[in-house]
Short mmCIF file of C-alpha atoms in Angstrom, two decimals:
data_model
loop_
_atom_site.label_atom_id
_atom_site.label_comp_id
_atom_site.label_asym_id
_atom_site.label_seq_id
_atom_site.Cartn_x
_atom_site.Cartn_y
_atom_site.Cartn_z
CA UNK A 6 -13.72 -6.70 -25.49
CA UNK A 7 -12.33 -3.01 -25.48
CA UNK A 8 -8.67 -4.69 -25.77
CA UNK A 9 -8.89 -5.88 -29.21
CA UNK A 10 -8.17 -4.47 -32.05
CA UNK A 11 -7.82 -5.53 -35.81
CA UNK A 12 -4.25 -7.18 -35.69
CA UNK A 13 -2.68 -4.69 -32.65
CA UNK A 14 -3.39 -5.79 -28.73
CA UNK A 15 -4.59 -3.34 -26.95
CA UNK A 16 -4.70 -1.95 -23.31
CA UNK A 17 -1.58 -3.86 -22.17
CA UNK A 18 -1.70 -6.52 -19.11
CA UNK A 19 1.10 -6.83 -17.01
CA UNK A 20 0.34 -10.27 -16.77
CA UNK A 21 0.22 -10.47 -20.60
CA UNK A 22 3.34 -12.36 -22.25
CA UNK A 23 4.48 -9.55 -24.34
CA UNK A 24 5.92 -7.15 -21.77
CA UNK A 25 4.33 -3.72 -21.48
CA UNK A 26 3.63 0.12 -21.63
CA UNK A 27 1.70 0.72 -18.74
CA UNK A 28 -0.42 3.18 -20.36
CA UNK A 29 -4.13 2.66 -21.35
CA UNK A 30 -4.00 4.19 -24.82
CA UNK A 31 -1.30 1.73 -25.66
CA UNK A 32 -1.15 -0.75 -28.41
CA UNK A 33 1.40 -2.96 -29.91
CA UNK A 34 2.03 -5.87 -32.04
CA UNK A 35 4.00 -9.09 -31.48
CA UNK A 36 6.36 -11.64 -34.00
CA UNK A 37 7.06 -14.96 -33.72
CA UNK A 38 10.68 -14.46 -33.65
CA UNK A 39 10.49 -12.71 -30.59
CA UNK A 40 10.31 -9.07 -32.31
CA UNK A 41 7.99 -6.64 -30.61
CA UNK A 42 6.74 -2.75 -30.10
CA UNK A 43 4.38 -0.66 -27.67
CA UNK A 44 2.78 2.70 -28.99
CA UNK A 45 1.32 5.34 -26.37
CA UNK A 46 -1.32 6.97 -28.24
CA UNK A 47 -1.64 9.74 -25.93
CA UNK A 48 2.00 10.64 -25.04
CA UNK A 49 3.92 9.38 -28.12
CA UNK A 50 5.68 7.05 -25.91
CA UNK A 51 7.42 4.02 -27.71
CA UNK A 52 9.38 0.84 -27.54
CA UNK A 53 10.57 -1.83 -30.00
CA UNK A 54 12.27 -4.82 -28.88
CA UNK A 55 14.15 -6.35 -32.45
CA UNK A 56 14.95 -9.60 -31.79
CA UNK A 57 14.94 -13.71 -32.64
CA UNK A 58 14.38 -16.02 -30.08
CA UNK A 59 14.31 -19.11 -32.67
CA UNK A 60 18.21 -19.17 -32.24
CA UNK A 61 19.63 -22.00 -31.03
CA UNK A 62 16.62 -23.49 -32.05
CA UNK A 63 12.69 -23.22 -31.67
CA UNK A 64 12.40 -25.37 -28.85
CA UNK A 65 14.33 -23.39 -26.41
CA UNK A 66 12.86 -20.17 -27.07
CA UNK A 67 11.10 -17.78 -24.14
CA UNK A 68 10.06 -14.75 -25.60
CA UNK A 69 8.31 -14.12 -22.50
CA UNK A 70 11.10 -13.34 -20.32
CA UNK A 71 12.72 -11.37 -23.00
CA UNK A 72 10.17 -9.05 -23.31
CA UNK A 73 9.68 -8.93 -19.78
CA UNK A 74 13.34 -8.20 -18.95
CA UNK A 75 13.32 -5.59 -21.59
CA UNK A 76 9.85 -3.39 -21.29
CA UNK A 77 10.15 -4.05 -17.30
CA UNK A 78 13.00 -1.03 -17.25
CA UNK A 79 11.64 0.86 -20.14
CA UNK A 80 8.10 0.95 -18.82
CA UNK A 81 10.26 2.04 -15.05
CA UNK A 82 11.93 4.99 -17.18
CA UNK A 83 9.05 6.05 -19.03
CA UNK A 84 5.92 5.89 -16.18
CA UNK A 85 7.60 6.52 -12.86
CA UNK A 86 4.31 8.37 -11.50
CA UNK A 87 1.38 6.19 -13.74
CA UNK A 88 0.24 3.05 -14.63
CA UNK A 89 -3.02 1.54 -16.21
CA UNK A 90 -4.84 -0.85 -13.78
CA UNK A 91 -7.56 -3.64 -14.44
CA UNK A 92 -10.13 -4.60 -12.08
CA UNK A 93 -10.97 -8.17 -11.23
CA UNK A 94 -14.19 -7.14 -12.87
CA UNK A 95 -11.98 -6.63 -16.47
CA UNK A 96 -10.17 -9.88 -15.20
CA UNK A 97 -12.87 -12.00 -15.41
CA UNK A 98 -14.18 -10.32 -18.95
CA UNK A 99 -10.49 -11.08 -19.92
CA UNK A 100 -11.07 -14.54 -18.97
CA UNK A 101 -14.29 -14.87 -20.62
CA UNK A 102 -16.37 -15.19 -17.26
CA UNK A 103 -13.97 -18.39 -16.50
CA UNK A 104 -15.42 -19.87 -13.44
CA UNK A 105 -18.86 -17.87 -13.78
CA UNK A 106 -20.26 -19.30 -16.56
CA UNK A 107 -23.50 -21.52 -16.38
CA UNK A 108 -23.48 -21.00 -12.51
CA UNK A 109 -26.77 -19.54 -10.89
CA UNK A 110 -25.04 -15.86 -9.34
CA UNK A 111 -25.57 -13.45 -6.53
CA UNK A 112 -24.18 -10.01 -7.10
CA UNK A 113 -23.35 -7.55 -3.93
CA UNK A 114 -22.48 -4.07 -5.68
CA UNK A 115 -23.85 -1.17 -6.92
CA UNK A 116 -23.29 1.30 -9.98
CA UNK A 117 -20.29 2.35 -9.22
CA UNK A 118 -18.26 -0.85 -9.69
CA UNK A 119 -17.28 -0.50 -12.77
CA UNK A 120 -14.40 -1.78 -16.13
CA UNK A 121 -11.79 -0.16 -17.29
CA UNK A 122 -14.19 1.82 -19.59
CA UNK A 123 -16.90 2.62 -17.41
CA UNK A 124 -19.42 -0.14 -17.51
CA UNK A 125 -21.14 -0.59 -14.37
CA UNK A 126 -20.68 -4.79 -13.22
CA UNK A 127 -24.42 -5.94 -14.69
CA UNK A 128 -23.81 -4.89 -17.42
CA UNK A 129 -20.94 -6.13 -18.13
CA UNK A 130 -21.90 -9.20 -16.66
CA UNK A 131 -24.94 -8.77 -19.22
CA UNK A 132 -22.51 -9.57 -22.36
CA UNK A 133 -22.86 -13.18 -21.93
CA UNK A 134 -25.53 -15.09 -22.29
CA UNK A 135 -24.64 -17.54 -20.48
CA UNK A 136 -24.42 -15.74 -16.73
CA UNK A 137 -27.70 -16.75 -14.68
CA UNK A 138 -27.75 -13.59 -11.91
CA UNK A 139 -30.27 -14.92 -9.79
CA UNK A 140 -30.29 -12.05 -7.05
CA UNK A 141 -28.56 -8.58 -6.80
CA UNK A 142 -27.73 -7.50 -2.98
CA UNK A 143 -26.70 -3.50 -2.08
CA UNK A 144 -24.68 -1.92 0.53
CA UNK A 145 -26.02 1.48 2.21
CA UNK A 146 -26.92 4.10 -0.57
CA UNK A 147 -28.93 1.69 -2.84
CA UNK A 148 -28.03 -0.27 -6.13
CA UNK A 149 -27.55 3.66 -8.02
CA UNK A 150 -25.52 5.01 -4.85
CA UNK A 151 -27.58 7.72 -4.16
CA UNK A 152 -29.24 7.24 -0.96
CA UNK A 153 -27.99 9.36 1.35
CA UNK A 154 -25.67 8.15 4.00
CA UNK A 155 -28.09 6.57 7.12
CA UNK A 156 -30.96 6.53 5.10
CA UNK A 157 -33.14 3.19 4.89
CA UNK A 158 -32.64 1.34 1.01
CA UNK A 159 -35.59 -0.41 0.69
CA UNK A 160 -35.70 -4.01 -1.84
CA UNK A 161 -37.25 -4.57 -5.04
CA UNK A 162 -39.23 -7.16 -6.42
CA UNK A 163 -38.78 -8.04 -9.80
CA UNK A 164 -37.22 -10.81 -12.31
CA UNK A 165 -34.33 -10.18 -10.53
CA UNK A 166 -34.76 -9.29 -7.12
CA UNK A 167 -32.44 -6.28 -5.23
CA UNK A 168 -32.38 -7.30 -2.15
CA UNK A 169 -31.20 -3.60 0.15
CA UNK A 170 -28.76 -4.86 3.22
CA UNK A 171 -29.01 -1.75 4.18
CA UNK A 172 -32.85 -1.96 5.31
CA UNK A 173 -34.80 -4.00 7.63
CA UNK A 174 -31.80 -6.56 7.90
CA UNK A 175 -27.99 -6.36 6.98
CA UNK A 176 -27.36 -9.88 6.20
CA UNK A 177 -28.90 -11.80 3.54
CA UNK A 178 -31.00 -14.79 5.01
CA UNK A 179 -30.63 -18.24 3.83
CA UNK A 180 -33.28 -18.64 2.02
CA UNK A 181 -31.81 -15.53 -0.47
CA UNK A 182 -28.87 -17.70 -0.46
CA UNK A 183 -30.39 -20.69 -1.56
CA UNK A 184 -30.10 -21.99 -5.02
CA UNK A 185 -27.23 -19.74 -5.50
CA UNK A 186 -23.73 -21.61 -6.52
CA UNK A 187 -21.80 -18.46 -6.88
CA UNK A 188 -21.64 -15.23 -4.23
CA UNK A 189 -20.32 -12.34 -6.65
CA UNK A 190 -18.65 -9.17 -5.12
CA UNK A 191 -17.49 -6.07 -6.18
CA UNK A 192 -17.72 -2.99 -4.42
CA UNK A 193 -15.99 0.50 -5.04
CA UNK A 194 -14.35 0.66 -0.67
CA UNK A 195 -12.62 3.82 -0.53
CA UNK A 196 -9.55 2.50 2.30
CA UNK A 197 -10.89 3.81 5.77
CA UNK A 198 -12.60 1.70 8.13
CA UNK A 199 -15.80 3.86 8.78
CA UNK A 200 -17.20 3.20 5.14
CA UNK A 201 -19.84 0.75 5.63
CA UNK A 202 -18.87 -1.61 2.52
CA UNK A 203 -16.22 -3.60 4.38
CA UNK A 204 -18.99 -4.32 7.10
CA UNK A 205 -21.51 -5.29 4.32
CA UNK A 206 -19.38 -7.92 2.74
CA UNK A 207 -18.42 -9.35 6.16
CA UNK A 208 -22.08 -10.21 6.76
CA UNK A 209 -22.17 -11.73 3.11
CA UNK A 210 -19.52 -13.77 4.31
CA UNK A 211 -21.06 -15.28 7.40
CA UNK A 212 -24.16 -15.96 5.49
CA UNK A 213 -22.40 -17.77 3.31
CA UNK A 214 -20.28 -19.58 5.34
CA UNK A 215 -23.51 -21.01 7.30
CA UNK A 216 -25.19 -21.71 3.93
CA UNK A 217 -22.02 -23.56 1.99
CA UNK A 218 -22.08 -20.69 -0.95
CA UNK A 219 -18.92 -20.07 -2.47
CA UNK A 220 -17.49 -16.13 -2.23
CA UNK A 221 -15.47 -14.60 -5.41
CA UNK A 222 -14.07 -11.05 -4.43
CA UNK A 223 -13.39 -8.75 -7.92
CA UNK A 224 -10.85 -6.87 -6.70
CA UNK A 225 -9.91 -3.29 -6.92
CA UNK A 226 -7.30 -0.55 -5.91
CA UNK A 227 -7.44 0.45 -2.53
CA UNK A 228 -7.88 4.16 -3.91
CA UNK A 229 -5.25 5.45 -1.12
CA UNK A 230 -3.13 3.44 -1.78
CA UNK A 231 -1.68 0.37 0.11
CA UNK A 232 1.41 1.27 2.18
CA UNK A 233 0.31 3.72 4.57
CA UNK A 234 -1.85 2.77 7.24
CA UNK A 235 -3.02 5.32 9.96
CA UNK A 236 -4.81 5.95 13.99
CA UNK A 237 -5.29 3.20 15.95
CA UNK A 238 -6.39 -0.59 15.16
CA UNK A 239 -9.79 -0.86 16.78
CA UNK A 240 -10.12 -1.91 20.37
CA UNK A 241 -14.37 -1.96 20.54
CA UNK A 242 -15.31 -3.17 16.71
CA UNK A 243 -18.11 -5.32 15.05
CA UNK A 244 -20.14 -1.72 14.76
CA UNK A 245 -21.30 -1.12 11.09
CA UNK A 246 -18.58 2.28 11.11
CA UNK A 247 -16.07 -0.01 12.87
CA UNK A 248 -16.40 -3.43 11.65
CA UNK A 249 -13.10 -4.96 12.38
CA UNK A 250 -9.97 -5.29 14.46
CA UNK A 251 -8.13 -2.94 11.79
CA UNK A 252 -6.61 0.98 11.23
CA UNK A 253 -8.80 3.75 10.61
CA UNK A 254 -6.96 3.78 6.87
CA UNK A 255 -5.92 0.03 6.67
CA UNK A 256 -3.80 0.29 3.18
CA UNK A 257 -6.33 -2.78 1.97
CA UNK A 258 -7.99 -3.59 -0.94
CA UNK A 259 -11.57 -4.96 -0.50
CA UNK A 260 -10.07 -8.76 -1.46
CA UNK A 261 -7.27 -8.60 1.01
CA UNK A 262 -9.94 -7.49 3.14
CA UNK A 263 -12.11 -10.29 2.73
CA UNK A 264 -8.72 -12.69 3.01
CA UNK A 265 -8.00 -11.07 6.68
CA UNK A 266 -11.78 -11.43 7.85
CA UNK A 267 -11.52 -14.92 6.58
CA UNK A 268 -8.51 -15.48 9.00
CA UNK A 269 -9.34 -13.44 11.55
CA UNK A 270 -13.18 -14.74 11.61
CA UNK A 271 -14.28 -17.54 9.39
CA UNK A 272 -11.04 -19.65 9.87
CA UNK A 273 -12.90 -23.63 10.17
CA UNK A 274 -16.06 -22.66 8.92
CA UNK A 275 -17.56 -23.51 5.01
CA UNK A 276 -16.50 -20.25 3.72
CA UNK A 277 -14.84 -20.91 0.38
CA UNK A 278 -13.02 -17.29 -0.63
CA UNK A 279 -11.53 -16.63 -4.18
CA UNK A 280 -10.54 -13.20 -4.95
CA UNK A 281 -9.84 -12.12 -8.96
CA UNK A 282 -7.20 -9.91 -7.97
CA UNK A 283 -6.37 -6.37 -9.72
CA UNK A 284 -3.41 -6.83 -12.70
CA UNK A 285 -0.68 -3.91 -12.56
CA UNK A 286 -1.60 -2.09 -9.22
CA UNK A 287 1.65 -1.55 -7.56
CA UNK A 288 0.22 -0.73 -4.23
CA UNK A 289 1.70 2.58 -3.51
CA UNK A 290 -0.11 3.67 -5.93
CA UNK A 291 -3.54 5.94 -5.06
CA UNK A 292 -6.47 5.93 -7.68
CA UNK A 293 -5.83 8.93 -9.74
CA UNK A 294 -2.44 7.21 -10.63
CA UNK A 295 -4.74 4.28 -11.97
CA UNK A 296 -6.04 5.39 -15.19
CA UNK A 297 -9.66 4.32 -13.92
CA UNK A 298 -12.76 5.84 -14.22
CA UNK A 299 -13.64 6.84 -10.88
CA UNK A 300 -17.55 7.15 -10.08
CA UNK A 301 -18.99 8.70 -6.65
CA UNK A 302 -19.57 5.25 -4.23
CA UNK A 303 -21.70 7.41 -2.29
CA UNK A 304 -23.44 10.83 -2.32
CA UNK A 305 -20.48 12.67 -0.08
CA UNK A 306 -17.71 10.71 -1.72
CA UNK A 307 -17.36 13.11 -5.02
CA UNK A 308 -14.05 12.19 -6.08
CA UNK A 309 -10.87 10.15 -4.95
CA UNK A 310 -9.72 12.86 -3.37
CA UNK A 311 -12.48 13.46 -0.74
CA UNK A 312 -11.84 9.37 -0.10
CA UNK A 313 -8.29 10.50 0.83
CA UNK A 314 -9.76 13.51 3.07
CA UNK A 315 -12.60 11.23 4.67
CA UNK A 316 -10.33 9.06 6.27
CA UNK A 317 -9.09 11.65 8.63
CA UNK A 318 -11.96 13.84 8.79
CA UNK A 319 -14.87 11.64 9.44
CA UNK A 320 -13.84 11.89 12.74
CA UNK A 321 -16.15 15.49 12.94
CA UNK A 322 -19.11 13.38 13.03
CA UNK A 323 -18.77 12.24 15.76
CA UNK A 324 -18.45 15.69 17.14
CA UNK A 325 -20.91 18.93 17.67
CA UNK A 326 -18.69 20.61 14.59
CA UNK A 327 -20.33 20.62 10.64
CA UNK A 328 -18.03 17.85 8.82
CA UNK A 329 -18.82 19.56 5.29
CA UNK A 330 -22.12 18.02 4.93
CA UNK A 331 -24.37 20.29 3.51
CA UNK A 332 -21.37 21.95 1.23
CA UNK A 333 -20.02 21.31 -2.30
CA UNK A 334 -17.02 20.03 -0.37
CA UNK A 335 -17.97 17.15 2.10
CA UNK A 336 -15.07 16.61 4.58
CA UNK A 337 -12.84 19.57 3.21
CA UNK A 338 -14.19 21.96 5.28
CA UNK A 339 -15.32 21.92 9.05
CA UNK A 340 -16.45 24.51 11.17
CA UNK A 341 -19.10 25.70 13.45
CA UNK A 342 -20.85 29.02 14.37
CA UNK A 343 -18.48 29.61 17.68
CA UNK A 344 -15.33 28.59 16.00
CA UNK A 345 -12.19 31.07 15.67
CA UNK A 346 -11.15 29.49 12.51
CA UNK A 347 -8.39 31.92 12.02
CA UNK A 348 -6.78 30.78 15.67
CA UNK A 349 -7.04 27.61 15.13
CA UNK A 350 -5.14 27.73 11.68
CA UNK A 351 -2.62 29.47 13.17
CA UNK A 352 -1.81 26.54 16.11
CA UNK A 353 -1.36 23.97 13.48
CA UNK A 354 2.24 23.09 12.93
CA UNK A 355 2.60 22.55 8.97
CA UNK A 356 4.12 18.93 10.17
CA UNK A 357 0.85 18.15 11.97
CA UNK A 358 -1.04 18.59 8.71
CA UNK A 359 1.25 17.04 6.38
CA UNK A 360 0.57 17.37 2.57
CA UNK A 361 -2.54 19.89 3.08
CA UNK A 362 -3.02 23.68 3.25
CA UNK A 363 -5.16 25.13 5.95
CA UNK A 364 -7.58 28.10 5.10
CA UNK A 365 -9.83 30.19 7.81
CA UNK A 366 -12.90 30.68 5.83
CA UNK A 367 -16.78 31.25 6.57
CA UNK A 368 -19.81 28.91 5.08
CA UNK A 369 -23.47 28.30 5.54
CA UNK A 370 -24.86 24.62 5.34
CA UNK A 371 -27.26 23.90 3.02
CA UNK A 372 -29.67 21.20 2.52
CA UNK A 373 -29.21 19.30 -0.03
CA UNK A 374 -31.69 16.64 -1.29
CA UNK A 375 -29.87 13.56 -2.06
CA UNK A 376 -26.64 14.54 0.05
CA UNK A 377 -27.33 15.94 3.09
CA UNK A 378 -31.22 16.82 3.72
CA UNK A 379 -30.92 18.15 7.44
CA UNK A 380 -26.84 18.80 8.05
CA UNK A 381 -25.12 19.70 11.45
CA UNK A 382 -25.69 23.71 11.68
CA UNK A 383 -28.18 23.71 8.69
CA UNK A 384 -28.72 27.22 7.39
CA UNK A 385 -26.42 28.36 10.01
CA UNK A 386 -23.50 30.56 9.44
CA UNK A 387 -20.36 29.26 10.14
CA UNK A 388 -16.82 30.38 11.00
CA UNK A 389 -15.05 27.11 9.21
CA UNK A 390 -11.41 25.67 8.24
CA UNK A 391 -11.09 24.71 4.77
CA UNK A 392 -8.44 22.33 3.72
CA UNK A 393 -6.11 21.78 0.48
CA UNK A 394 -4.73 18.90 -0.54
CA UNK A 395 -1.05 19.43 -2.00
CA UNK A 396 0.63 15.97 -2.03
CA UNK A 397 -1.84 12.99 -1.91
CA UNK A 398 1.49 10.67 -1.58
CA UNK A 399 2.43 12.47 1.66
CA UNK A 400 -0.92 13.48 2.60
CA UNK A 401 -1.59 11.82 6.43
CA UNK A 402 -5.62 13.04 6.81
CA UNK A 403 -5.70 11.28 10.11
CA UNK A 404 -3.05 13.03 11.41
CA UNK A 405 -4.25 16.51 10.32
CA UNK A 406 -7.83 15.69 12.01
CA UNK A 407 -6.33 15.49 15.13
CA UNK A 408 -4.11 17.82 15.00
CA UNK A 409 -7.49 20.21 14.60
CA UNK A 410 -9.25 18.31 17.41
CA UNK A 411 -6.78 19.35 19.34
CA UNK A 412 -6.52 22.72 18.43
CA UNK A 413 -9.93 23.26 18.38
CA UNK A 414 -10.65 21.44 21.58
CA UNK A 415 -7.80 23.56 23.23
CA UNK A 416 -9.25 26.96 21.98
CA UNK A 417 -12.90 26.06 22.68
CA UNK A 418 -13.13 23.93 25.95
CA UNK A 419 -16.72 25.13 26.83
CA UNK A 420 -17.96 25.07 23.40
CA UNK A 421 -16.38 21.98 21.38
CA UNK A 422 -17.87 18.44 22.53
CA UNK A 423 -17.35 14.82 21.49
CA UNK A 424 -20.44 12.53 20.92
CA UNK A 425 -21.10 9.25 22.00
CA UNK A 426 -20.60 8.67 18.24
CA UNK A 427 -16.91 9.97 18.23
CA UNK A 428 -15.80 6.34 20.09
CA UNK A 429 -17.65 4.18 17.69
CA UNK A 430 -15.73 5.65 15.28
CA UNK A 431 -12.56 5.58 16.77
CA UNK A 432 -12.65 2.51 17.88
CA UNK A 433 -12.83 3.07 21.11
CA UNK A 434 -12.43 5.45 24.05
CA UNK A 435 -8.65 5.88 23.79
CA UNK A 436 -8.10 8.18 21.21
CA UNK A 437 -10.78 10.65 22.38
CA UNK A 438 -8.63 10.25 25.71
CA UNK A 439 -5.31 11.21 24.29
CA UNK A 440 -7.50 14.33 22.78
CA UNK A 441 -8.70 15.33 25.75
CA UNK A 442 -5.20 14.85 27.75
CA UNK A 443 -3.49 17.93 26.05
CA UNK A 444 -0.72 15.97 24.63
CA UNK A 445 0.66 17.11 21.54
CA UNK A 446 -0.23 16.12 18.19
CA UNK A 447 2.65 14.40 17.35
CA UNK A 448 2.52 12.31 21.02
CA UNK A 449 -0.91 10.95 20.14
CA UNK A 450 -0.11 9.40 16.65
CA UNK A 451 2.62 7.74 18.04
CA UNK A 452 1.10 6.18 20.80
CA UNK A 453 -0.23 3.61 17.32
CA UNK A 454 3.44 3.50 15.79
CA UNK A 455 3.70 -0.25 17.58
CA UNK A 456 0.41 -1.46 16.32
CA UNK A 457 0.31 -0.72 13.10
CA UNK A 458 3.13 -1.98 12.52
CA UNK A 459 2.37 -5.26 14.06
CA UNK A 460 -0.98 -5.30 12.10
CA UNK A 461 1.16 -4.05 8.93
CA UNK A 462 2.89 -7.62 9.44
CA UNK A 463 -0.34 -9.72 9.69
CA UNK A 464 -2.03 -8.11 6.73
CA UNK A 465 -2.80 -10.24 3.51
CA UNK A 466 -0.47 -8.52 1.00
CA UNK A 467 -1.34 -9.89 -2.85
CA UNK A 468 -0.14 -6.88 -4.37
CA UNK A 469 3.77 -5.82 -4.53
CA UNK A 470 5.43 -2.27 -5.09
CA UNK A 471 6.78 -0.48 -8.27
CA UNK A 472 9.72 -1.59 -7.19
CA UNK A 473 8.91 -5.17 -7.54
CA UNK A 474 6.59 -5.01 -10.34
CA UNK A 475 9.14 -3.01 -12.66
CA UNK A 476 12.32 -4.14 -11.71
#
């Protein structure tokens, strides 16, 4: 367990009893008189609580809330930016597979699902030799995450079988559900509604609903973040880009994902839905704040930052414009051999592409084996917009995509087209409407104020603010 240590706790738990530093390189000691102190190996950071909770008498001691009342503001003061998440993966390692134990398992994930310390699910699931993993199942881009996107993951035979839902089929049948007394999933989502992942595990769900198997969700940050959602809750869905009745950026994590598909589809049915839920994730916080290791989900999805970008910027594929594909950059950069980048740039009102910096610039794409064999405009040069990211908290990418559909589609009537593609995306035909009406930027987004905020109200929620979790 990467926590211990030879008489000092390590890697503090919010949910611990002996209050917190929420840093990752911190370590600390308790007394039984209520006495205790948090080190921050990397910063220096301390705190030492001197006290004796035996008075009036041992019975009537809570050292708990003591600590608690006294890190809470100290750990406020001292971290206003960071804090140290756990996974529900390192939640159920914490709890020594509690609830997994001795039951025969299958595992939707791939390699990038990883603990605190970068061990990838099977393995860690590996430790004990009591887990039985009867069948592994993986989304689009294979068990290693390396397919690339659209291409056909084919299964594997084997001791343990990999079954690909992201072949022939995209639900597992019945009879890869049966024997199975335990439906395992943990997947790295990345918080917008065209990732496949979220589509994935909603087929896992129906299959086991129908076959009586019992769902546990290992949670993890929504790596944008929780509180801002953005663009318009989907009017045409069940699509494997637009799975749901939810935002293009839907501030959820994968478990309060699977708790509003359970209300919203399997309400009546079998479906029996537990979710080990994240420890210290206030929910405003995006994944670099997280102190996690973050590895690529998918080919094009580098970083947490290009997550942030793709949510907004996805929208070029479904348009005759190069989305970044086929660049060290996927979705910071668009363009296309007619474009006049440097116009374009120009229309875009610095509050129509909040938190980013827009750059004319020229590129050629590439193919690249693995990422993007045969990408829009391949080997074609390009007259493109690169774009900056200068404050992920206020960065809105779906507001600064269409504020550059608009632009462009403004500037370049004859030469700028949507694809069919561009509504299954959306959603639906109405925000490829509002594009193509002229309105201003600004008009369009708020044409979803109303919904999201009725959707904001509907949403599972497990997860509270900074505010809550340090006050």
């Amino acid at each position: 367990y990467p926590w211990q240590g030879l008489g000092w706790k390590m890697d503090p738990w919010m949910s611990g009893s002996e209050g917190f530093l929420p840093a990752r390189q911190a370590f600390g000691h308790t007394g039984w008189t209520g006495t205790c102190l948090w080190a921050d190996r990397d910063t220096g950071n301390y705190a030492i609580l001197l006290s004796n909770t035996c008075h009036p008498d041992r019975n009537r001691r809570n050292n708990r809330t003591l600590r608690t009342t006294f890190f809470k503001p100290v750990s406020r003061a001292l971290y206003p930016r960071t804090t140290n998440v756990h996974t529900g993966l390192d939640r159920l390692l914490w709890d020594n597979f509690d609830g997994v134990l001795g039951r025969h398992l299958g595992v939707l994930t791939n390699d990038a699902a990883v603990d605190s310390i970068g061990r990838p699910v099977l393995d860690v699931l590996g430790l004990h030799s009591e887990i039985i993993l009867r069948r592994i199942f993986t989304p689009e881009h294979g068990l290693r995450g390396q397919a690339e996107a659209g291409e056909f993951v084919a299964s594997q035979g084997g001791r343990t079988p990999i079954v690909s839902l992201y072949g022939e089929r995209k639900r597992p049948t019945r009879e890869e559900l049966a024997g199975l007394e335990l439906f395992l999933v943990d997947l790295p989502d990345v918080g917008a509604r065209y990732y496949t992942y979220i589509h994935t595990m909603k087929e896992c769900m129906a299959a086991c609903a129908e076959a009586g198997v019992p769902m546990m969700i290992l949670d993890r940050p929504n790596p944008l973040g929780g509180t801002v959602l953005e663009g318009p809750v989907a009017e045409q869905h069940g699509s494997i880009v637009c799975t749901a009745p939810i935002p293009a950026r839907h501030g959820m994590t994968l478990g309060e994902t699977a708790l509003y598909f359970q209300q919203q589809y399997f309400s009546g049915t079998r479906l029996q839905l537990t979710v080990s839920i994240c420890d210290n994730w206030p929910r405003e916080r995006w994944f670099d704040d997280c102190s996690l290791p973050f590895v690529p989900p998918s080919p094009n999805i580098p970083d947490a930052e290009t997550a942030l970008f793709y949510a907004g910027m996805c929208l070029f594929e479904g348009t005759n414009m190069n989305e970044g594909r086929g660049t060290d950059t996927p979705f910071k950069i668009c363009g296309a051999p007619w474009l006049d980048a440097q116009a374009v740039v120009h229309a875009i009102r610095p509050e129509d592409a909040p938190g980013f910096r827009l750059l004319a610039t020229k590129y050629t794409p590439r193919s690249i084996p693995g990422k993007a064999t045969n990408p829009r405009h391949l080997d074609t040069a390009c007259d493109g917009i690169r774009v900056q990211l200068l404050d992920p908290n206020g960065a809105r990418p779906f507001t600064l995509a269409v504020a550059l559909l608009n632009a462009i589609q403004e500037r370049h009537p004859k030469e700028f087209a949507f694809t069919s593609f561009f509504d299954t995306l959306a959603g639906g035909a109405r925000l490829r409407t509002l594009i193509e009406s002229n309105i201003g930027t600004r008009e369009i987004i708020a044409q979803f104020d109303a919904e999201l905020r009725a959707f904001d109200a509907k949403r599972p929620k497990r997860y509270q603010t900074a505010a809550g979790l340090y006050s």
